[in-house]
Coordinates of C-alpha atoms in Angstrom, one line a residue:
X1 CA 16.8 34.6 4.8
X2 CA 14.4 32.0 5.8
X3 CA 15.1 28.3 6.1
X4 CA 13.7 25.1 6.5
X5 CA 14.6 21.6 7.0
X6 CA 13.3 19.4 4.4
X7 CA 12.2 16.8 2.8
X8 CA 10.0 16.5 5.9
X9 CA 8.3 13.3 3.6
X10 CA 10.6 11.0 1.6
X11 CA 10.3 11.2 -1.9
X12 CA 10.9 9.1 -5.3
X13 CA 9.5 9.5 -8.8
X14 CA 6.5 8.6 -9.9
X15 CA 5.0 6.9 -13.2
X16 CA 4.8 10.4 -14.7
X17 CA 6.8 12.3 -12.3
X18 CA 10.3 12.8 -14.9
X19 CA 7.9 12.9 -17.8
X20 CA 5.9 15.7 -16.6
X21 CA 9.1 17.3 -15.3
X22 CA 11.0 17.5 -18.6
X23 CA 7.8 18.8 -20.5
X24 CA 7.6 21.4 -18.1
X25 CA 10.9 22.7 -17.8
X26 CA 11.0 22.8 -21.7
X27 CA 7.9 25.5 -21.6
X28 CA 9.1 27.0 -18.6
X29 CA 12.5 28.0 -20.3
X30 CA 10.4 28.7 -23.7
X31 CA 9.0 31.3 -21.7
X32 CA 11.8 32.5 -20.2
X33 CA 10.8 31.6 -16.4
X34 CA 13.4 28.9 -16.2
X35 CA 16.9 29.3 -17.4
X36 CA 18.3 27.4 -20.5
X37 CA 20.2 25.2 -18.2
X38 CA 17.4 24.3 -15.7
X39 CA 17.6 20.8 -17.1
X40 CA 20.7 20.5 -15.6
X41 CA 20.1 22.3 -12.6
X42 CA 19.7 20.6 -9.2
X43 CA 17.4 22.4 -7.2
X44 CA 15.1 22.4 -10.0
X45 CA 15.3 18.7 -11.1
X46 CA 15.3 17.9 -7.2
X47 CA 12.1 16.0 -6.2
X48 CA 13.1 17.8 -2.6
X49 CA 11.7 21.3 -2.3
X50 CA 14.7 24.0 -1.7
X51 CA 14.9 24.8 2.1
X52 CA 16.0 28.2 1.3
X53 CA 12.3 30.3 0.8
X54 CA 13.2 32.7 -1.4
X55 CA 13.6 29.8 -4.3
X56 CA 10.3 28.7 -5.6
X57 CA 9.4 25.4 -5.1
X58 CA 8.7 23.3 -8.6
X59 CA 5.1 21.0 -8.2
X60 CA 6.9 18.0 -8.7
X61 CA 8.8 18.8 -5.4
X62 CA 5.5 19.3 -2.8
X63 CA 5.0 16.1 -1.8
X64 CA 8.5 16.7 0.0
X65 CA 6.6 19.1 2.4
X66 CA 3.2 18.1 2.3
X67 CA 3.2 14.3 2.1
X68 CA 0.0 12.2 1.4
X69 CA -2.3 13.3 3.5
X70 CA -2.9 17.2 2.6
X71 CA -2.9 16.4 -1.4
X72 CA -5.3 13.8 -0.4
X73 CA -7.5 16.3 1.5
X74 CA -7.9 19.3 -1.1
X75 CA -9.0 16.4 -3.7
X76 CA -11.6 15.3 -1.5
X77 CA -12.7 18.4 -0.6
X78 CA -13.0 19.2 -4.3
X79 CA -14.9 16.4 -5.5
X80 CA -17.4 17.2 -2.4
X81 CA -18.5 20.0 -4.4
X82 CA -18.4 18.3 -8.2
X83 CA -20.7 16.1 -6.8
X84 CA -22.8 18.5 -5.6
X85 CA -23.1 20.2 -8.7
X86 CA -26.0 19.7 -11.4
X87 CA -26.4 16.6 -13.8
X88 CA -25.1 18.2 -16.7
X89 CA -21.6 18.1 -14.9
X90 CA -21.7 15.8 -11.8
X91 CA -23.3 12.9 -13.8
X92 CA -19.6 12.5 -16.4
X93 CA -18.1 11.8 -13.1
X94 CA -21.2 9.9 -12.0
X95 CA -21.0 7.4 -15.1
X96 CA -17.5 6.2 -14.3
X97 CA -17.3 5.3 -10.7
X98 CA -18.8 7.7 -7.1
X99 CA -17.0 9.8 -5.3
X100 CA -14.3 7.7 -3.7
X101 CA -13.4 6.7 -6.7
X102 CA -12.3 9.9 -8.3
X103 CA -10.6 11.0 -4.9
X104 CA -8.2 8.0 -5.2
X105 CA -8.0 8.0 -9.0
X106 CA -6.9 11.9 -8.9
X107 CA -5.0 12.1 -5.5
X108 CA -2.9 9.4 -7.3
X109 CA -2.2 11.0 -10.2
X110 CA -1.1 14.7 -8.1
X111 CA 0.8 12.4 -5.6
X112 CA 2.6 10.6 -8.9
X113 CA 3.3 14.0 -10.2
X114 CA 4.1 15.4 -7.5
X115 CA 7.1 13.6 -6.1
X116 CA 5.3 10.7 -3.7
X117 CA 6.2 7.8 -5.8
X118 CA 4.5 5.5 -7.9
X119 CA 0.9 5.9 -7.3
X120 CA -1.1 6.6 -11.1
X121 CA -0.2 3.5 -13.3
X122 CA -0.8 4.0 -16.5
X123 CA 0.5 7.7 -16.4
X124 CA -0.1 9.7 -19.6
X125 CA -1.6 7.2 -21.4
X126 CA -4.4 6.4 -18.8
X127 CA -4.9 10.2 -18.0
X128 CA -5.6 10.8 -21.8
X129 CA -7.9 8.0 -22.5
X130 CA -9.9 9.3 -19.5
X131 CA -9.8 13.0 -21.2
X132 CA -10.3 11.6 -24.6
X133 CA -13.0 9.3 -23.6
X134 CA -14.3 9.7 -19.8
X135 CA -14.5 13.3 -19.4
X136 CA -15.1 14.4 -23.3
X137 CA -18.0 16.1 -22.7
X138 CA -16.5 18.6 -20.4
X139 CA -13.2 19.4 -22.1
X140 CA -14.8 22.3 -23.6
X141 CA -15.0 26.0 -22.2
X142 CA -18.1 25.3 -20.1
X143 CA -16.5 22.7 -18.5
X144 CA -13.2 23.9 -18.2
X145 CA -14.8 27.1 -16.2
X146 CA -16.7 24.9 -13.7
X147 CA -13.9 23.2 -13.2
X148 CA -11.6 26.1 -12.5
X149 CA -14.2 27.7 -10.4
X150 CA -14.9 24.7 -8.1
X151 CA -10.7 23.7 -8.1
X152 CA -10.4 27.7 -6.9
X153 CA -12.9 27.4 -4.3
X154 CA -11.2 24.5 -3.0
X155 CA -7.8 26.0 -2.7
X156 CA -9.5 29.0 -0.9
X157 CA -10.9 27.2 1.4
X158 CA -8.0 24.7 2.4
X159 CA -5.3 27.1 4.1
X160 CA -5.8 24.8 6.8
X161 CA -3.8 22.0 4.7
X162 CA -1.5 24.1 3.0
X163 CA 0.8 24.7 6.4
X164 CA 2.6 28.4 6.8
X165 CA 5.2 28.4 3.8
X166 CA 3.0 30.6 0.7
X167 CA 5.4 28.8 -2.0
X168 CA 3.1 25.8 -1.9
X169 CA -0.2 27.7 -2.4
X170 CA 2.0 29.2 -5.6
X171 CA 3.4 25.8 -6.4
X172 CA 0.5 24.1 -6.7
X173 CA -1.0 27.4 -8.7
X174 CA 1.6 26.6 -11.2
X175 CA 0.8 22.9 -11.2
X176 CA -2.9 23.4 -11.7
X177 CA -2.2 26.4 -14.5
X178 CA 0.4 24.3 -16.5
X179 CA -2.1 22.0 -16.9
X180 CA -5.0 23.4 -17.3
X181 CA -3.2 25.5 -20.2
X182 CA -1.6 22.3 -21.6
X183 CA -5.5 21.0 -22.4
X184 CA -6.5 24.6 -23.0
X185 CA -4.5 23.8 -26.4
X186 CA -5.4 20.4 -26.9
X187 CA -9.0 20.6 -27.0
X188 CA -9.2 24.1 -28.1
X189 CA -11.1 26.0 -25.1
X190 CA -10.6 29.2 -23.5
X191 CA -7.6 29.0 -20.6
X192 CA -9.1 29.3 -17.3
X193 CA -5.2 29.6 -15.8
X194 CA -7.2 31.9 -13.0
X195 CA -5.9 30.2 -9.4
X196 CA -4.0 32.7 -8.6
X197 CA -0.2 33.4 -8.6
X198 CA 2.3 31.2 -10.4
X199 CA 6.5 30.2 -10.0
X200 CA 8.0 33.9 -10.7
X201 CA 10.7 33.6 -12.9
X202 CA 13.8 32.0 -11.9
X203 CA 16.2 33.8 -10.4
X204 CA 19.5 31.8 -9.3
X205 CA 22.4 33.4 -7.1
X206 CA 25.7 33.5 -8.8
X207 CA 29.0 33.7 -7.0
X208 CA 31.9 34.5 -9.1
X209 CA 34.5 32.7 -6.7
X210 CA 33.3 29.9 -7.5
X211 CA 32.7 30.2 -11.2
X212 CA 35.8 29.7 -14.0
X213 CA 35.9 32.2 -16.6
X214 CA 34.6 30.1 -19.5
X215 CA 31.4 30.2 -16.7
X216 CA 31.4 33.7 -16.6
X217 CA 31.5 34.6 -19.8
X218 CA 27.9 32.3 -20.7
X219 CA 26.2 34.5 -18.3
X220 CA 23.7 36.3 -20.2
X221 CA 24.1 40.3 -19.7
X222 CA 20.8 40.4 -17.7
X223 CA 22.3 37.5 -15.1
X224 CA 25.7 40.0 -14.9
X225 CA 24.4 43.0 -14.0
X226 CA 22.3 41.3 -11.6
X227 CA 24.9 39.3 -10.3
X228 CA 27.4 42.8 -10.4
X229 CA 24.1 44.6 -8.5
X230 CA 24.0 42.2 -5.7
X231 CA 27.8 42.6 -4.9
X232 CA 27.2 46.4 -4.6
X233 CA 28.6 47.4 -8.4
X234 CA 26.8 50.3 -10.0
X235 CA 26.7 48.5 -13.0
X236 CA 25.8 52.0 -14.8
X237 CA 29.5 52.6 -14.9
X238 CA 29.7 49.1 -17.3
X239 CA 27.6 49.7 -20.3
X240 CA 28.5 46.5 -22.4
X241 CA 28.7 42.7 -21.5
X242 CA 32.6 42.8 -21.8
X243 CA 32.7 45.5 -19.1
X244 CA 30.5 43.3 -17.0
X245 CA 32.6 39.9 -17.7
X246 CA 35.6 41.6 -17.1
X247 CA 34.6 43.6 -13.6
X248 CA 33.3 40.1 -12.7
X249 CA 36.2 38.7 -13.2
X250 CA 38.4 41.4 -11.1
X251 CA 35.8 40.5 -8.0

């Protein structure tokens, strides 16, 4: 199993970093690709991405192995090509500041999220009044499928800044996605979640050693079998959860 060293940057939280963080986890679980305890969980509430690659790494731990100047990179390269897009869309970024502008502005706000400290001040409440009142006219379904489109584009073409590990491409495909939907709903537009794979589900590796019973026995049936599976059990021959809990407990 692979490994890596990390954080390879150091990391602290950001203006919105915990915020973001705790309304993600709380959808995440809602839709099952957290578990119920992931708020208390510390490789997930880590800002330093796991060094073990088969565990998914959450977006607010990336900045941990890509430091500033990569995030800073795909946003510029993606603001090369919204300002080389037609008035209707270019000119709402046009009418509040050029190019260099939104570079800093959003490279801030990723780097905030994203475990590099505090860099976006104002957090939610500055990036809604700029949604709300800046970018109105694009929080619709046209715009939200430009956007997507040029955002995609970017990310295909920047494998050059996303180093060798694939669970940052995915990381930051959950990032984008979360958000993306999160608007989605409050403006009422189509989701454009389309950048490509997300964060599978969670899958964390239990050892009964060193669990205590009471531990055990809140495992859900699913985690048990799995658990029982990986320890070579042919969990066939233990049809109900008490005949998992109790083989568990035997190992």
């Amino acid at each position: 199993m692979a490994h890596v060293d990390l954080p390879k940057f150091p990391t602290q939280p950001g203006y919105m970093t915990e915020k973001i963080q705790r309304d993600y986890i709380q959808a995440a679980t809602e839709k099952g690709l957290l578990p119920t305890d992931a708020f208390r969980m510390a490789d997930v509430l880590s800002l330093t991405a796991p060094g073990d690659e088969s565990k998914p790494i959450q977006f607010w731990q990336l900045y941990s192995l890509l430091g500033q100047e990569p995030i800073v990179g795909i946003v510029q390269r993606f603001y090369q090509r919204v300002f080389a897009q037609d008035d209707w869309f270019r000119s709402v970024f046009e009418r509040v500041g050029g190019i260099n502008h939104h570079i800093n502005t959003q490279a801030s706000m990723w780097i905030d999220v994203m475990g590099g400290g505090p860099y976006y001040h104002g957090a939610e409440f500055r990036l809604n009044f700029h949604h709300h009142h800046n970018a109105m006219q694009l929080m619709n379904d046209k715009g939200a499928a430009l956007w997507s489109q040029l955002m995609l584009e970017t990310l295909e073409s920047s494998a050059d800044l996303l180093g060798d590990d694939p669970r940052i491409r995915t990381s930051i495909n959950t990032f984008l996605s979360y958000f993306i939907g999160k608007y989605a709903d409050e403006f009422a537009f189509e989701n454009r979640s389309f950048f490509g794979d997300t964060n599978p589900p969670y899958t964390r590796r239990i050892n009964f050693m060193k669990m205590t019973e009471q531990a055990i026995r809140a495992l859900s049936e699913d985690e048990l079998a799995q658990a029982l599976t990986e320890r070579g059990v042919d969990v066939s021959k233990y049809a109900s959860k008490t005949a998992k809990i109790n083989k568990a407990l035997m190992l």
